[in-house]
Amino acid sequence: MDSLPDAIIQYILSHMTNARDLAVCNCVSKRWKDSTPYIKSLYFPRNSFDSHSGESSPDVIVCRIVSSIVRLEELVVYSPFTSAGLASWLSSIGPSLRRLELRMDNLVDLQACQESPSKLEYLKSAEKLESLKLWGVLMTHSPRWDVFQKLKNLEIVGAKLEDPALNSALRACPNLSNLLLLGCEGLTSVSIELKHLEQCKLDFYGLGNCSLMINSPKLQLLEVQGFSWIRARGTSSLTSLSIANNAGRVYMVDFDKLGSLESLSIRGVQWCWDAISKMLEWGSEVKHLYMKVEFTGDFDALEPFPEIDFVEFFNHHPKLQRFDIHGAMFAALCPKNSIKNVDPDFVISCLEEVSILVRSPLNAEQKMNTLESLIKYGKNLKTLAIKILRMKSSHSSADDFFDEICKFRYLNRKIVRIE
């Protein structure tokens, strides 16, 4: 590389991101050391200072490295750091920084939790951020942030939050287009009003009894987990919707028009039937429907699904191409009565893929009627996958049901498969 012009060396070395590689290059020659300040992105792995034995602290070393860079645009720090260290870095590189990712460790480091000002307070020095990702965050008090006008992407993973603190943080990011909160706990009521938001993913721990109010007219993707009450406004652009509650019960859903919705997923142990029926009604134009709700019922008692008319269901979902049904929904689809008086021209025209999870031999005859009707009326059906999981075999009915499924698969082996 000695024969290469300085500009070429600068270009090659500017593609380095790992801080350790940068430190090694600085030791090669003065020419290389003079070229490394032109990198755009810098990454400090978790173990960056595991074997460090020098006099300088990790905070000082990080500050020295980032301060030597002319215009750093992206900084990722997974190694431990203090509030004072973060303040010193951002005072140096804050104006040029566009993407920042930090492993905060507030949840496991008691000293870090008690520091004042906290690490969160110093983020306001990077006022031109476009993307902010934080891991292990304790946000029980509202962070004193100025407005991040340019911030488009906010991701927080593994956090303990309180309602006022989160609401305050979101108000400081009015132009977000992507919001991701994963593995969060401590919240009871979440309100989101972001006029530019396009993608939103919320995954909350706890009892599953949170409430959500969201008003984002440009929203295209919404995935939520852990909410019992959900109200959404300005959903005309929503194309993908996923609602799950693995710990609690979904009591209420309230959406505006979902005319653009193409993919709908509803999951959980128990949903009130009113919430399920509303989602099926609003999702009449979906192309992909995934249903894995085990029980219904408005109170503590777990109840099975009421019967769902086979013909009426598919007439109400004419664009459905892919259908994933598990447990209760499969048991509830009842073609026997509706098929007797069906219109001779009835056909499930768009359906191409069906995946069914079977766990019980109960109502075996009705389930077989459903399978046969899917084959008979699904004229464009290409795949029907029957997944048998932990079927109770203490009774001979389980063996008989499995034999019927095997015969059904043999007669329709070009389409049907058993997993």
Tab-separated table of C-alpha atoms in Angstrom:
chain	number	residue	atom	x	y	z
A	1	MET	CA	0.000	0.000	0.000
A	2	ASP	CA	3.032	2.282	0.142
A	3	SER	CA	2.609	3.090	-3.544
A	4	LEU	CA	-1.020	4.174	-3.192
A	5	PRO	CA	-1.952	7.868	-3.038
A	6	ASP	CA	-3.083	9.243	0.324
A	7	ALA	CA	-6.636	9.684	-0.940
A	8	ILE	CA	-6.921	5.976	-1.794
A	9	ILE	CA	-5.551	4.921	1.595
A	10	GLN	CA	-7.988	7.262	3.299
A	11	TYR	CA	-10.834	5.766	1.286
A	12	ILE	CA	-9.845	2.166	2.150
A	13	LEU	CA	-9.310	2.815	5.844
A	14	SER	CA	-12.527	4.845	6.069
A	15	HIS	CA	-14.451	1.570	5.744
A	16	MET	CA	-13.145	0.277	9.071
A	17	THR	CA	-15.688	0.289	11.896
A	18	ASN	CA	-14.198	-1.780	14.739
A	19	ALA	CA	-12.332	0.340	17.283
A	20	ARG	CA	-9.718	-2.368	17.823
A	21	ASP	CA	-8.868	-2.415	14.106
A	22	LEU	CA	-8.536	1.350	14.205
A	23	ALA	CA	-6.100	1.166	17.129
A	24	VAL	CA	-3.976	-1.402	15.280
A	25	CYS	CA	-3.865	0.723	12.123
A	26	ASN	CA	-2.687	3.715	14.125
A	27	CYS	CA	0.376	1.677	15.152
A	28	VAL	CA	1.358	0.640	11.596
A	29	SER	CA	2.754	3.955	10.378
A	30	LYS	CA	2.312	7.688	10.647
A	31	ARG	CA	0.775	7.722	7.170
A	32	TRP	CA	-1.917	5.247	8.217
A	33	LYS	CA	-2.519	7.090	11.461
A	34	ASP	CA	-3.043	10.310	9.508
A	35	SER	CA	-5.672	8.545	7.359
A	36	THR	CA	-7.842	7.003	10.085
A	37	PRO	CA	-9.514	10.281	11.185
A	38	TYR	CA	-11.660	10.109	8.049
A	39	ILE	CA	-13.738	7.088	9.029
A	40	LYS	CA	-17.495	7.642	9.255
A	41	SER	CA	-18.562	4.798	11.554
A	42	LEU	CA	-17.061	3.443	14.783
A	43	TYR	CA	-18.000	0.353	16.810
A	44	PHE	CA	-16.852	-0.628	20.316
A	45	PRO	CA	-17.719	-4.313	21.025
A	46	ARG	CA	-18.787	-5.488	24.464
A	47	ASN	CA	-15.337	-6.937	25.230
A	48	SER	CA	-13.321	-3.978	23.951
A	49	PHE	CA	-11.622	-3.392	27.317
A	50	ASP	CA	-11.713	-6.851	28.912
A	51	SER	CA	-7.922	-7.197	28.820
A	52	HIS	CA	-7.157	-3.511	29.327
A	53	SER	CA	-4.490	-2.834	31.962
A	54	GLY	CA	-3.289	0.681	31.095
A	55	GLU	CA	-3.517	3.782	33.226
A	56	SER	CA	-6.206	5.460	31.102
A	57	SER	CA	-9.797	4.498	31.816
A	58	PRO	CA	-12.040	3.101	29.031
A	59	ASP	CA	-13.960	6.413	29.024
A	60	VAL	CA	-10.764	8.351	28.341
A	61	ILE	CA	-9.674	5.961	25.580
A	62	VAL	CA	-13.039	6.159	23.826
A	63	CYS	CA	-13.010	9.948	24.091
A	64	ARG	CA	-9.486	10.114	22.676
A	65	ILE	CA	-10.414	7.944	19.682
A	66	VAL	CA	-13.692	9.649	18.779
A	67	SER	CA	-12.159	13.108	19.226
A	68	SER	CA	-9.487	12.264	16.665
A	69	ILE	CA	-12.088	11.676	13.953
A	70	VAL	CA	-12.908	14.608	11.715
A	71	ARG	CA	-16.598	13.883	11.123
A	72	LEU	CA	-18.005	10.810	12.824
A	73	GLU	CA	-21.535	10.009	11.663
A	74	GLU	CA	-22.218	6.681	13.407
A	75	LEU	CA	-21.155	5.514	16.870
A	76	VAL	CA	-22.000	2.123	18.408
A	77	VAL	CA	-20.834	1.468	21.984
A	78	TYR	CA	-21.556	-1.882	23.648
A	79	SER	CA	-18.655	-1.655	26.109
A	80	PRO	CA	-19.349	-0.222	29.598
A	81	PHE	CA	-19.180	3.544	30.019
A	82	THR	CA	-20.164	6.217	32.545
A	83	SER	CA	-22.354	9.295	32.275
A	84	ALA	CA	-19.271	11.527	32.420
A	85	GLY	CA	-17.664	9.535	29.626
A	86	LEU	CA	-20.726	9.812	27.404
A	87	ALA	CA	-20.885	13.550	28.049
A	88	SER	CA	-17.266	14.004	26.966
A	89	TRP	CA	-17.718	12.048	23.711
A	90	LEU	CA	-20.900	13.773	22.679
A	91	SER	CA	-19.525	17.214	23.413
A	92	SER	CA	-16.873	16.444	20.808
A	93	ILE	CA	-18.788	14.585	18.088
A	94	GLY	CA	-22.404	15.533	18.800
A	95	PRO	CA	-22.805	18.043	15.937
A	96	SER	CA	-21.752	15.530	13.256
A	97	LEU	CA	-23.366	12.396	14.716
A	98	ARG	CA	-26.302	10.971	12.761
A	99	ARG	CA	-26.651	7.411	14.144
A	100	LEU	CA	-26.053	6.446	17.774
A	101	GLU	CA	-26.419	3.014	19.416
A	102	LEU	CA	-25.619	2.506	23.107
A	103	ARG	CA	-25.780	-0.360	25.564
A	104	MET	CA	-26.830	1.667	28.593
A	105	ASP	CA	-26.734	-1.072	31.290
A	106	ASN	CA	-28.971	1.051	33.535
A	107	LEU	CA	-31.071	-1.954	34.530
A	108	VAL	CA	-28.194	-3.971	36.008
A	109	ASP	CA	-25.793	-1.249	37.163
A	110	LEU	CA	-27.072	0.290	40.416
A	111	GLN	CA	-24.463	3.051	40.348
A	112	ALA	CA	-25.463	4.010	36.804
A	113	CYS	CA	-29.090	4.249	37.919
A	114	GLN	CA	-28.177	6.740	40.634
A	115	GLU	CA	-25.937	8.987	38.536
A	116	SER	CA	-27.149	12.521	38.047
A	117	PRO	CA	-27.349	13.796	35.409
A	118	SER	CA	-28.153	10.394	33.933
A	119	LYS	CA	-26.836	9.029	30.675
A	120	LEU	CA	-30.145	9.847	29.024
A	121	GLU	CA	-29.755	13.539	29.838
A	122	TYR	CA	-26.560	13.865	27.784
A	123	LEU	CA	-28.113	12.557	24.569
A	124	LYS	CA	-29.455	16.025	23.837
A	125	SER	CA	-25.910	17.019	22.790
A	126	ALA	CA	-26.412	14.978	19.603
A	127	GLU	CA	-29.295	17.125	18.391
A	128	LYS	CA	-28.922	16.156	14.710
A	129	LEU	CA	-29.411	12.426	15.277
A	130	GLU	CA	-31.406	10.558	12.652
A	131	SER	CA	-31.332	7.162	14.397
A	132	LEU	CA	-31.102	6.337	18.122
A	133	LYS	CA	-30.909	2.780	19.504
A	134	LEU	CA	-30.693	2.105	23.249
A	135	TRP	CA	-30.287	-1.204	25.110
A	136	GLY	CA	-30.969	-1.750	28.825
A	137	VAL	CA	-32.661	1.545	29.649
A	138	LEU	CA	-34.127	2.790	32.923
A	139	MET	CA	-36.494	5.648	32.126
A	140	THR	CA	-38.605	6.327	35.188
A	141	HIS	CA	-38.247	10.106	34.966
A	142	SER	CA	-38.854	12.294	31.946
A	143	PRO	CA	-35.538	12.889	30.158
A	144	ARG	CA	-34.727	16.573	29.769
A	145	TRP	CA	-34.299	16.437	26.024
A	146	ASP	CA	-34.571	19.223	23.523
A	147	VAL	CA	-36.533	18.393	20.393
A	148	PHE	CA	-34.787	15.952	18.033
A	149	GLN	CA	-36.151	17.417	14.806
A	150	LYS	CA	-34.179	15.102	12.512
A	151	LEU	CA	-34.709	11.845	14.433
A	152	LYS	CA	-36.505	9.315	12.219
A	153	ASN	CA	-35.734	6.042	13.977
A	154	LEU	CA	-36.015	5.315	17.733
A	155	GLU	CA	-35.391	1.812	19.087
A	156	ILE	CA	-35.358	0.878	22.782
A	157	VAL	CA	-34.742	-2.756	23.745
A	158	GLY	CA	-34.939	-4.092	27.293
A	159	ALA	CA	-36.270	-1.168	29.300
A	160	LYS	CA	-38.112	-0.263	32.458
A	161	LEU	CA	-40.309	2.714	31.684
A	162	GLU	CA	-43.032	4.780	33.286
A	163	ASP	CA	-45.894	6.382	31.399
A	164	PRO	CA	-44.969	10.094	31.823
A	165	ALA	CA	-41.313	9.437	30.983
A	166	LEU	CA	-42.106	7.612	27.738
A	167	ASN	CA	-44.712	10.170	26.698
A	168	SER	CA	-42.197	12.968	27.305
A	169	ALA	CA	-39.513	11.176	25.289
A	170	LEU	CA	-41.879	10.669	22.349
A	171	ARG	CA	-42.885	14.333	22.369
A	172	ALA	CA	-39.202	15.183	21.908
A	173	CYS	CA	-39.157	13.102	18.707
A	174	PRO	CA	-42.035	14.550	16.655
A	175	ASN	CA	-40.799	13.400	13.240
A	176	LEU	CA	-40.274	9.689	13.887
A	177	SER	CA	-41.069	7.333	11.022
A	178	ASN	CA	-39.995	4.149	12.851
A	179	LEU	CA	-40.599	3.346	16.545
A	180	LEU	CA	-39.553	0.095	18.190
A	181	LEU	CA	-39.964	-0.684	21.908
A	182	LEU	CA	-39.097	-4.308	22.718
A	183	GLY	CA	-38.945	-6.104	26.045
A	184	CYS	CA	-40.280	-3.110	27.965
A	185	GLU	CA	-42.040	-3.181	31.330
A	186	GLY	CA	-43.596	-0.850	33.873
A	187	LEU	CA	-46.135	0.823	31.574
A	188	THR	CA	-49.898	0.913	32.013
A	189	SER	CA	-51.070	3.416	29.392
A	190	VAL	CA	-49.300	4.404	26.185
A	191	SER	CA	-50.338	7.314	23.976
A	192	ILE	CA	-48.637	7.884	20.625
A	193	GLU	CA	-49.401	10.810	18.332
A	194	LEU	CA	-46.768	11.023	15.620
A	195	LYS	CA	-47.928	12.344	12.278
A	196	HIS	CA	-44.977	10.907	10.299
A	197	LEU	CA	-44.870	7.441	11.915
A	198	GLU	CA	-44.892	4.604	9.367
A	199	GLN	CA	-43.747	1.549	11.374
A	200	CYS	CA	-44.434	0.828	15.039
A	201	LYS	CA	-43.501	-2.285	17.039
A	202	LEU	CA	-44.366	-2.483	20.743
A	203	ASP	CA	-43.589	-5.547	22.891
A	204	PHE	CA	-44.331	-5.127	26.608
A	205	TYR	CA	-43.743	-7.501	29.526
A	206	GLY	CA	-45.961	-7.815	32.563
A	207	LEU	CA	-49.574	-8.752	33.165
A	208	GLY	CA	-50.664	-7.902	29.634
A	209	ASN	CA	-53.120	-5.255	30.804
A	210	CYS	CA	-51.711	-2.134	29.120
A	211	SER	CA	-53.827	0.247	27.083
A	212	LEU	CA	-52.707	1.822	23.808
A	213	MET	CA	-53.948	4.917	22.007
A	214	ILE	CA	-52.199	5.641	18.713
A	215	ASN	CA	-52.947	8.334	16.145
A	216	SER	CA	-50.592	8.271	13.159
A	217	PRO	CA	-52.170	8.871	9.739
A	218	LYS	CA	-49.162	7.524	7.788
A	219	LEU	CA	-48.880	4.279	9.742
A	220	GLN	CA	-48.253	1.261	7.510
A	221	LEU	CA	-47.103	-1.425	9.956
A	222	LEU	CA	-48.276	-1.962	13.546
A	223	GLU	CA	-47.175	-4.853	15.769
A	224	VAL	CA	-48.202	-4.835	19.440
A	225	GLN	CA	-47.849	-7.357	22.268
A	226	GLY	CA	-49.080	-7.043	25.837
A	227	PHE	CA	-52.100	-4.726	25.408
A	228	SER	CA	-55.669	-5.390	26.550
A	229	TRP	CA	-57.242	-2.202	25.184
A	230	ILE	CA	-56.211	-0.844	21.787
A	231	ARG	CA	-57.568	2.226	20.024
A	232	ALA	CA	-56.039	3.422	16.740
A	233	ARG	CA	-56.943	6.417	14.609
A	234	GLY	CA	-55.772	7.339	11.128
A	235	THR	CA	-55.260	3.749	10.003
A	236	SER	CA	-56.304	4.074	6.365
A	237	SER	CA	-52.712	3.436	5.191
A	238	LEU	CA	-52.130	0.433	7.462
A	239	THR	CA	-51.099	-2.637	5.427
A	240	SER	CA	-49.787	-4.989	8.148
A	241	LEU	CA	-51.299	-5.442	11.628
A	242	SER	CA	-50.299	-7.884	14.374
A	243	ILE	CA	-51.922	-7.988	17.828
A	244	ALA	CA	-50.808	-10.444	20.503
A	245	ASN	CA	-51.212	-10.826	24.235
A	246	ASN	CA	-49.385	-13.811	25.682
A	247	ALA	CA	-49.997	-12.991	29.346
A	248	GLY	CA	-53.355	-11.240	29.569
A	249	ARG	CA	-56.706	-10.914	27.827
A	250	VAL	CA	-57.630	-8.700	24.867
A	251	TYR	CA	-60.815	-6.909	25.844
A	252	MET	CA	-61.256	-4.139	23.293
A	253	VAL	CA	-60.012	-3.127	19.854
A	254	ASP	CA	-61.109	0.032	18.070
A	255	PHE	CA	-59.741	0.948	14.636
A	256	ASP	CA	-60.626	3.376	11.905
A	257	LYS	CA	-61.044	2.075	8.378
A	258	LEU	CA	-58.597	-0.681	7.427
A	259	GLY	CA	-59.186	-0.607	3.689
A	260	SER	CA	-55.476	-1.021	2.842
A	261	LEU	CA	-54.849	-3.917	5.245
A	262	GLU	CA	-53.190	-6.914	3.564
A	263	SER	CA	-51.818	-8.894	6.505
A	264	LEU	CA	-53.573	-9.519	9.835
A	265	SER	CA	-52.256	-11.575	12.752
A	266	ILE	CA	-54.118	-12.069	16.025
A	267	ARG	CA	-52.577	-14.198	18.780
A	268	GLY	CA	-53.020	-14.851	22.461
A	269	VAL	CA	-54.478	-17.137	25.092
A	270	GLN	CA	-57.848	-15.392	25.387
A	271	TRP	CA	-59.676	-12.704	23.422
A	272	CYS	CA	-63.167	-11.422	24.008
A	273	TRP	CA	-65.311	-12.618	21.123
A	274	ASP	CA	-66.397	-9.069	20.315
A	275	ALA	CA	-62.753	-8.135	19.700
A	276	ILE	CA	-62.181	-11.163	17.457
A	277	SER	CA	-65.333	-10.613	15.398
A	278	LYS	CA	-64.488	-6.938	14.905
A	279	MET	CA	-60.976	-7.742	13.679
A	280	LEU	CA	-62.357	-10.321	11.227
A	281	GLU	CA	-64.913	-7.802	10.005
A	282	TRP	CA	-62.393	-4.970	9.583
A	283	GLY	CA	-59.910	-7.325	7.926
A	284	SER	CA	-62.219	-8.317	5.095
A	285	GLU	CA	-59.675	-7.268	2.436
A	286	VAL	CA	-56.650	-9.093	3.875
A	287	LYS	CA	-54.519	-11.415	1.782
A	288	HIS	CA	-52.811	-13.117	4.739
A	289	LEU	CA	-54.662	-14.057	7.934
A	290	TYR	CA	-52.919	-15.656	10.920
A	291	MET	CA	-55.085	-16.724	13.868
A	292	LYS	CA	-53.727	-18.331	17.009
A	293	VAL	CA	-56.164	-17.510	19.793
A	294	GLU	CA	-56.874	-20.419	22.110
A	295	PHE	CA	-60.033	-19.281	23.908
A	296	THR	CA	-62.658	-16.581	24.015
A	297	GLY	CA	-64.796	-15.350	26.905
A	298	ASP	CA	-65.403	-11.951	28.475
A	299	PHE	CA	-64.345	-12.937	31.978
A	300	ASP	CA	-62.010	-15.406	33.678
A	301	ALA	CA	-63.811	-18.457	32.309
A	302	LEU	CA	-62.112	-19.792	29.172
A	303	GLU	CA	-64.703	-20.547	26.498
A	304	PRO	CA	-64.439	-22.132	23.039
A	305	PHE	CA	-65.159	-20.181	19.870
A	306	PRO	CA	-68.755	-20.127	18.669
A	307	GLU	CA	-69.374	-21.786	15.308
A	308	ILE	CA	-68.212	-19.768	12.305
A	309	ASP	CA	-70.067	-20.292	9.039
A	310	PHE	CA	-67.585	-21.595	6.450
A	311	VAL	CA	-69.229	-20.075	3.368
A	312	GLU	CA	-69.964	-16.755	5.023
A	313	PHE	CA	-66.382	-16.489	6.303
A	314	PHE	CA	-64.771	-16.933	2.891
A	315	ASN	CA	-67.347	-14.765	1.136
A	316	HIS	CA	-66.435	-12.024	3.610
A	317	HIS	CA	-62.689	-12.478	2.868
A	318	PRO	CA	-62.618	-12.757	-0.934
A	319	LYS	CA	-58.943	-11.738	-1.342
A	320	LEU	CA	-57.525	-14.214	1.168
A	321	GLN	CA	-54.465	-15.965	-0.280
A	322	ARG	CA	-52.740	-17.393	2.791
A	323	PHE	CA	-54.598	-18.665	5.850
A	324	ASP	CA	-52.888	-19.867	9.061
A	325	ILE	CA	-55.361	-21.262	11.596
A	326	HIS	CA	-54.591	-22.822	14.944
A	327	GLY	CA	-56.691	-24.696	17.451
A	328	ALA	CA	-59.914	-22.909	18.287
A	329	MET	CA	-60.456	-21.227	14.916
A	330	PHE	CA	-60.073	-24.500	13.044
A	331	ALA	CA	-62.511	-26.211	15.416
A	332	ALA	CA	-65.035	-23.390	14.970
A	333	LEU	CA	-65.132	-23.333	11.147
A	334	CYS	CA	-68.287	-25.276	10.397
A	335	PRO	CA	-69.132	-26.057	6.767
A	336	LYS	CA	-71.676	-28.813	7.382
A	337	ASN	CA	-74.827	-26.718	7.544
A	338	SER	CA	-73.802	-23.915	5.198
A	339	ILE	CA	-72.604	-26.272	2.447
A	340	LYS	CA	-76.046	-27.879	2.166
A	341	ASN	CA	-77.577	-24.642	0.852
A	342	VAL	CA	-74.498	-23.185	-0.788
A	343	ASP	CA	-74.723	-21.331	-4.086
A	344	PRO	CA	-73.562	-23.654	-6.898
A	345	ASP	CA	-71.127	-20.955	-8.002
A	346	PHE	CA	-69.466	-20.679	-4.583
A	347	VAL	CA	-65.700	-20.889	-4.861
A	348	ILE	CA	-62.727	-19.758	-2.764
A	349	SER	CA	-60.973	-18.134	-5.691
A	350	CYS	CA	-57.814	-16.547	-4.255
A	351	LEU	CA	-56.798	-19.012	-1.541
A	352	GLU	CA	-53.405	-20.583	-2.312
A	353	GLU	CA	-51.859	-21.640	1.020
A	354	VAL	CA	-53.444	-23.012	4.190
A	355	SER	CA	-51.642	-24.068	7.348
A	356	ILE	CA	-53.644	-25.770	10.108
A	357	LEU	CA	-52.476	-26.740	13.590
A	358	VAL	CA	-54.329	-29.736	15.055
A	359	ARG	CA	-53.997	-30.588	18.750
A	360	SER	CA	-57.213	-32.370	19.636
A	361	PRO	CA	-59.383	-35.158	18.130
A	362	LEU	CA	-62.559	-33.519	19.452
A	363	ASN	CA	-65.189	-32.776	16.773
A	364	ALA	CA	-63.205	-34.905	14.332
A	365	GLU	CA	-66.055	-35.217	11.823
A	366	GLN	CA	-66.531	-31.443	11.650
A	367	LYS	CA	-62.799	-30.889	11.200
A	368	MET	CA	-62.630	-33.422	8.394
A	369	ASN	CA	-65.572	-31.684	6.703
A	370	THR	CA	-63.629	-28.425	6.896
A	371	LEU	CA	-60.527	-29.994	5.327
A	372	GLU	CA	-62.558	-31.576	2.526
A	373	SER	CA	-64.383	-28.296	1.847
A	374	LEU	CA	-61.097	-26.415	1.555
A	375	ILE	CA	-59.964	-28.850	-1.130
A	376	LYS	CA	-63.324	-28.888	-2.896
A	377	TYR	CA	-63.902	-25.128	-3.105
A	378	GLY	CA	-60.326	-23.845	-3.053
A	379	LYS	CA	-59.866	-24.075	-6.803
A	380	ASN	CA	-56.440	-22.400	-6.736
A	381	LEU	CA	-55.208	-24.060	-3.546
A	382	LYS	CA	-51.562	-25.106	-3.912
A	383	THR	CA	-50.603	-26.161	-0.384
A	384	LEU	CA	-52.529	-27.419	2.626
A	385	ALA	CA	-50.201	-28.174	5.531
A	386	ILE	CA	-51.641	-30.051	8.523
A	387	LYS	CA	-49.442	-29.682	11.598
A	388	ILE	CA	-50.187	-32.193	14.335
A	389	LEU	CA	-48.853	-31.082	17.723
A	390	ARG	CA	-49.172	-32.952	21.041
A	391	MET	CA	-52.450	-34.575	20.139
A	392	LYS	CA	-53.809	-36.361	23.191
A	393	SER	CA	-53.652	-40.084	22.508
A	394	SER	CA	-55.257	-41.483	25.658
A	395	HIS	CA	-58.390	-42.316	23.708
A	396	SER	CA	-58.836	-44.361	20.552
A	397	SER	CA	-60.532	-41.382	18.884
A	398	ALA	CA	-57.107	-39.764	18.445
A	399	ASP	CA	-55.861	-42.759	16.460
A	400	ASP	CA	-59.022	-42.831	14.348
A	401	PHE	CA	-58.748	-39.112	13.625
A	402	PHE	CA	-55.114	-39.450	12.645
A	403	ASP	CA	-56.009	-42.341	10.305
A	404	GLU	CA	-58.632	-40.144	8.644
A	405	ILE	CA	-56.095	-37.352	8.161
A	406	CYS	CA	-53.611	-39.807	6.622
A	407	LYS	CA	-56.259	-41.070	4.189
A	408	PHE	CA	-57.174	-37.514	3.335
A	409	ARG	CA	-53.538	-36.713	2.682
A	410	TYR	CA	-53.160	-39.785	0.433
A	411	LEU	CA	-56.194	-38.837	-1.667
A	412	ASN	CA	-54.941	-35.257	-2.089
A	413	ARG	CA	-51.189	-35.832	-1.955
A	414	LYS	CA	-50.369	-33.206	-4.549
A	415	ILE	CA	-51.686	-30.511	-2.234
A	416	VAL	CA	-51.809	-31.886	1.321
A	417	ARG	CA	-48.839	-32.598	3.559
A	418	ILE	CA	-48.606	-33.637	7.201
A	419	GLU	CA	-46.041	-32.102	9.520
